[in-house]
Coordinates of C-alpha atoms in Angstrom, one line a residue:
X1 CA -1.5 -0.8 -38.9
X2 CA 1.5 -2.7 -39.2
X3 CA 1.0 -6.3 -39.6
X4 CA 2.4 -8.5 -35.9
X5 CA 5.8 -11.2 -36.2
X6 CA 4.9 -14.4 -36.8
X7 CA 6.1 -16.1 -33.7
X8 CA 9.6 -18.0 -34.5
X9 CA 9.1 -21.7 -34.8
X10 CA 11.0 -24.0 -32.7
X11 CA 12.4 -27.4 -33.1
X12 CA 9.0 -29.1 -32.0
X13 CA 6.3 -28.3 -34.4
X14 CA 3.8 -30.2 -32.3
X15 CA 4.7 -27.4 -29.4
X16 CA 4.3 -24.5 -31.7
X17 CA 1.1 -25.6 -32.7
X18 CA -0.1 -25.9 -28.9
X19 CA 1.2 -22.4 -28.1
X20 CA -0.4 -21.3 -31.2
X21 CA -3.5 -22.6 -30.2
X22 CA -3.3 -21.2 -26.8
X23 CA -3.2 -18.0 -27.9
X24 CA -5.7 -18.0 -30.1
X25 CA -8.0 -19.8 -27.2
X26 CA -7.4 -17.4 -24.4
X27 CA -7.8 -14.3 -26.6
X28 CA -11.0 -15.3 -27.3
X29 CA -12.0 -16.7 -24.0
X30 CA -10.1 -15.2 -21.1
X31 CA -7.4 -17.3 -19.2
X32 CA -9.9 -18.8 -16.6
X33 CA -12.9 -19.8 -19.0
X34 CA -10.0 -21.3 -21.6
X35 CA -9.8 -24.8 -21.2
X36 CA -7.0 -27.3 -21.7
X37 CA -8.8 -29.9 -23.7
X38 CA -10.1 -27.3 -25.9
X39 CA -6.3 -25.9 -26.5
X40 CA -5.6 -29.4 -27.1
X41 CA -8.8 -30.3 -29.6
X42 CA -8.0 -26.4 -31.5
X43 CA -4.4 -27.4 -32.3
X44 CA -5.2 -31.4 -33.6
X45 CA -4.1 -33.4 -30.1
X46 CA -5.0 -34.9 -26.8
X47 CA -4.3 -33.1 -23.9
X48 CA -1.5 -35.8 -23.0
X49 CA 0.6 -33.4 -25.7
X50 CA 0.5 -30.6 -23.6
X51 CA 0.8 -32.1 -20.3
X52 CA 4.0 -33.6 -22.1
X53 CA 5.2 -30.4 -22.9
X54 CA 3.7 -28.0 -20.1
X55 CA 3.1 -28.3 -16.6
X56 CA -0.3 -26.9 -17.2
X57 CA -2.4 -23.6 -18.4
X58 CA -0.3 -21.1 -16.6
X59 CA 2.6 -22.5 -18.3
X60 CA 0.9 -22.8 -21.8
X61 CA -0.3 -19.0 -21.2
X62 CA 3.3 -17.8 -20.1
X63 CA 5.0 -19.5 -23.7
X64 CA 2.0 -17.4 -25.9
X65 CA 3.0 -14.5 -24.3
X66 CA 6.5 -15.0 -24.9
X67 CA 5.7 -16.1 -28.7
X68 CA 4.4 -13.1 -29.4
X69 CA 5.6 -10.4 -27.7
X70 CA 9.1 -9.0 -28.2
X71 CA 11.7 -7.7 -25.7
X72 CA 12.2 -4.2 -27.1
X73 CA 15.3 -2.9 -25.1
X74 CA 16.9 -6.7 -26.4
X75 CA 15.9 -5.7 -30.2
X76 CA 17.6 -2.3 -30.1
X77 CA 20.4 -3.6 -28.3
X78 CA 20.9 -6.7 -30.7
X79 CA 20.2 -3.9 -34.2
X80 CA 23.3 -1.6 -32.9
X81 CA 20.8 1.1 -33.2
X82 CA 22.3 3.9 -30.7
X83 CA 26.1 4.4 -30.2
X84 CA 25.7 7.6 -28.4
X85 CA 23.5 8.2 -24.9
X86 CA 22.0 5.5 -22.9
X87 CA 18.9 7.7 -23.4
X88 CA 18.4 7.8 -26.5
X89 CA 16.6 4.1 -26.1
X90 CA 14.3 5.0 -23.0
X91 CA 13.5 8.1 -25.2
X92 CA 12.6 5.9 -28.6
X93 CA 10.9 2.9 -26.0
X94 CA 8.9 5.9 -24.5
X95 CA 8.0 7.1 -27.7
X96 CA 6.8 3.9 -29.3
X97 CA 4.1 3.6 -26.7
X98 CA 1.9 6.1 -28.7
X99 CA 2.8 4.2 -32.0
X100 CA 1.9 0.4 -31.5
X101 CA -0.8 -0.7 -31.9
X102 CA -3.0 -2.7 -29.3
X103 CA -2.1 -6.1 -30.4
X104 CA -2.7 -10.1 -29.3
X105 CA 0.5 -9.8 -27.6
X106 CA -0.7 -7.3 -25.8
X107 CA -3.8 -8.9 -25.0
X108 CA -2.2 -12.0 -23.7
X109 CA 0.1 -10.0 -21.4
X110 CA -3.2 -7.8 -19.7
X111 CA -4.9 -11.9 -19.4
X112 CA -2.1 -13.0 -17.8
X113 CA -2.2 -9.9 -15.0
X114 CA -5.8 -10.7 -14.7
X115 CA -5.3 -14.2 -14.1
X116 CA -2.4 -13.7 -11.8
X117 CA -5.1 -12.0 -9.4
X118 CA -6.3 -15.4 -8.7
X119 CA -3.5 -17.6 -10.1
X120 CA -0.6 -17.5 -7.5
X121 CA 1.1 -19.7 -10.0
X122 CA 0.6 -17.4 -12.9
X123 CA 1.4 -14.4 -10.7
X124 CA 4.5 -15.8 -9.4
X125 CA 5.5 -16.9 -13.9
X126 CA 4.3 -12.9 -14.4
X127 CA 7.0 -11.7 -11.5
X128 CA 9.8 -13.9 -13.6
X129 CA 9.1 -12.8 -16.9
X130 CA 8.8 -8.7 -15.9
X131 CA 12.6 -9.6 -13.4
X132 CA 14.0 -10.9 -16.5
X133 CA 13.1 -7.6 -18.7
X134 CA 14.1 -5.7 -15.4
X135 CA 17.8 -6.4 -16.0
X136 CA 18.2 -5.1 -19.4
X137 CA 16.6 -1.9 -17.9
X138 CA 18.8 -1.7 -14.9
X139 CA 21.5 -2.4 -17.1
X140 CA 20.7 0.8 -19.1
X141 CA 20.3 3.2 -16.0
X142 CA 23.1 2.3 -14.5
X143 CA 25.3 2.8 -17.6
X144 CA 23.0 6.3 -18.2
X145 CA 24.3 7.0 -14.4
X146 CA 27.9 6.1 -15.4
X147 CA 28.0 8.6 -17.7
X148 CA 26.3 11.6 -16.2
X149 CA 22.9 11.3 -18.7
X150 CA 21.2 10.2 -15.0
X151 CA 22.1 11.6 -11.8
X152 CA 23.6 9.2 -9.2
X153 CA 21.6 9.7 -6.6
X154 CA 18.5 8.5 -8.5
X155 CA 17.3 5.4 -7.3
X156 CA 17.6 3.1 -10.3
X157 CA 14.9 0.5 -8.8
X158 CA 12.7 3.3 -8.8
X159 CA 13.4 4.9 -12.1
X160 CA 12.6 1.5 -13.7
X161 CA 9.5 0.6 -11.7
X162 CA 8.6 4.0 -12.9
X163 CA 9.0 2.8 -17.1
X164 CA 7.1 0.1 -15.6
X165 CA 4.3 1.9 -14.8
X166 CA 4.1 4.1 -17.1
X167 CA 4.6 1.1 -19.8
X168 CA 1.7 -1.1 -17.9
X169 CA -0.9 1.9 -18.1
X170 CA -1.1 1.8 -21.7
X171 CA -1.2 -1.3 -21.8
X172 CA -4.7 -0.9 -20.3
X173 CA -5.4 1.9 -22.1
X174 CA -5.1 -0.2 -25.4
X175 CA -7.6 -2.6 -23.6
X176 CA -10.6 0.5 -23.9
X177 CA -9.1 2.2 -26.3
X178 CA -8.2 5.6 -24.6
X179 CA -7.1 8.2 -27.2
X180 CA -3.4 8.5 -26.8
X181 CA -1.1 11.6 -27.2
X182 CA 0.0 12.2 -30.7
X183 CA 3.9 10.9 -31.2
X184 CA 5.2 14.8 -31.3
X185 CA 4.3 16.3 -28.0
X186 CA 4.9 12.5 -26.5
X187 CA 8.1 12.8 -27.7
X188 CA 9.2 15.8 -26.3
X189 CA 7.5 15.1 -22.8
X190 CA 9.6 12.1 -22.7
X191 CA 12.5 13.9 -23.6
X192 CA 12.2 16.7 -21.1
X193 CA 11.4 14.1 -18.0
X194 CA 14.8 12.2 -19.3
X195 CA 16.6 15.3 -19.9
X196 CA 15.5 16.4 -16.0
X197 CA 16.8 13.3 -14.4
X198 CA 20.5 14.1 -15.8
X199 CA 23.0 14.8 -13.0
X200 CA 22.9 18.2 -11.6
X201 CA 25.0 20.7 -14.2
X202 CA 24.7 18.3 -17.4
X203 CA 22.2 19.0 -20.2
X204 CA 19.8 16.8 -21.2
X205 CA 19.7 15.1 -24.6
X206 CA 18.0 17.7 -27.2
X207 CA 14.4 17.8 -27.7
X208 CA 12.9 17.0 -31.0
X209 CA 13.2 20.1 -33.6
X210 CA 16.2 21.6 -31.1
X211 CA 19.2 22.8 -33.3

């Protein structure tokens, strides 16, 4: 198991130390049994140092998840990793889904969709921070449609609520612990749905082990 990032400090220690905190409090407790004053007590304040930083839980439980969790599409974009298809990333995203492992990040993200059931404020922080990861994904479509790897007449909206979906359901299956595929034949399904949403007459990318 590989071991999770340490969450990059920022130029207020006393905040780090609250999200810290928070993360550790609502993994063990679930969002709505979590309290502030314990968040507080766990990381060495009062409350007045969150309420000085944070408008309140939902915002404490938004900046954990953000700590610890990492933008994928952003981390391949920024490591110059693929300078040929648009594809090739939704292929190695897709693929990494059966290779991570269920971690606090994780954890934290399936809270916050719980809370957000009964936490219109949560919900409404949830919507932001899923838009915001949207763009990078539209982004790739619509260059992947550009260049022929999708067709056209795909409806982006749908082919990215569509990663969504598929991303979101094992999340929960990391939650029980569902046996996932093995990476091979995860691979190659992945390839061969991308490879079939290329515009009529142009080949999809190779599947693994292809010549």
């Amino acid at each position: 198991m590989e071991s999770e990032p340490a969450p990059s400090p920022s130029d207020d220690p006393t905040r780090d130390r609250l999200v810290a905190a928070a993360a550790e409090v609502f993994g063990e407790k679930g969002y709505d049994r979590a309290g502030v004053a314990e968040i507080a007590r766990r990381a060495g304040f009062t409350t007045g140092a969150i309420y000085g930083r944070f408008r309140g839980k939902g915002e404490l439980l938004l900046a954990a998840i953000e700590a610890q969790t990492d933008d994928e599409l952003e981390q391949l974009f920024a490591e110059h990793r693929f300078e040929g298809h648009a594809t090739d990333i939704l292929t190695t995203v897709g693929s990494h889904l059966v290779t991570d492992e269920f971690d606090s990040g994780q954890a934290l993200l399936l809270e916050a969709f719980v809370a957000a059931r009964r936490d219109p404020e949560v919900a409404a922080m949830l919507r932001r921070v899923i838009e915001e990861r949207t763009r990078s994904l539209v982004a790739l479509v619509d260059e992947a449609k550009r260049t022929g790897d999708i067709d056209p007449d795909l409806d982006t909206l749908s082919i990215v609520r569509f990663c969504h979906a598929v991303g979101l359901g094992f999340l929960l299956f990391g939650a029980v612990d569902l046996d996932r595929p093995a990476p091979e034949p995860w691979e190659q399904l992945i390839t061969r749905l991308v490879g079939a949403a290329a515009a009529p007459g142009r080949r999809g990318p190779a599947e693994p082990g292809d010549a």
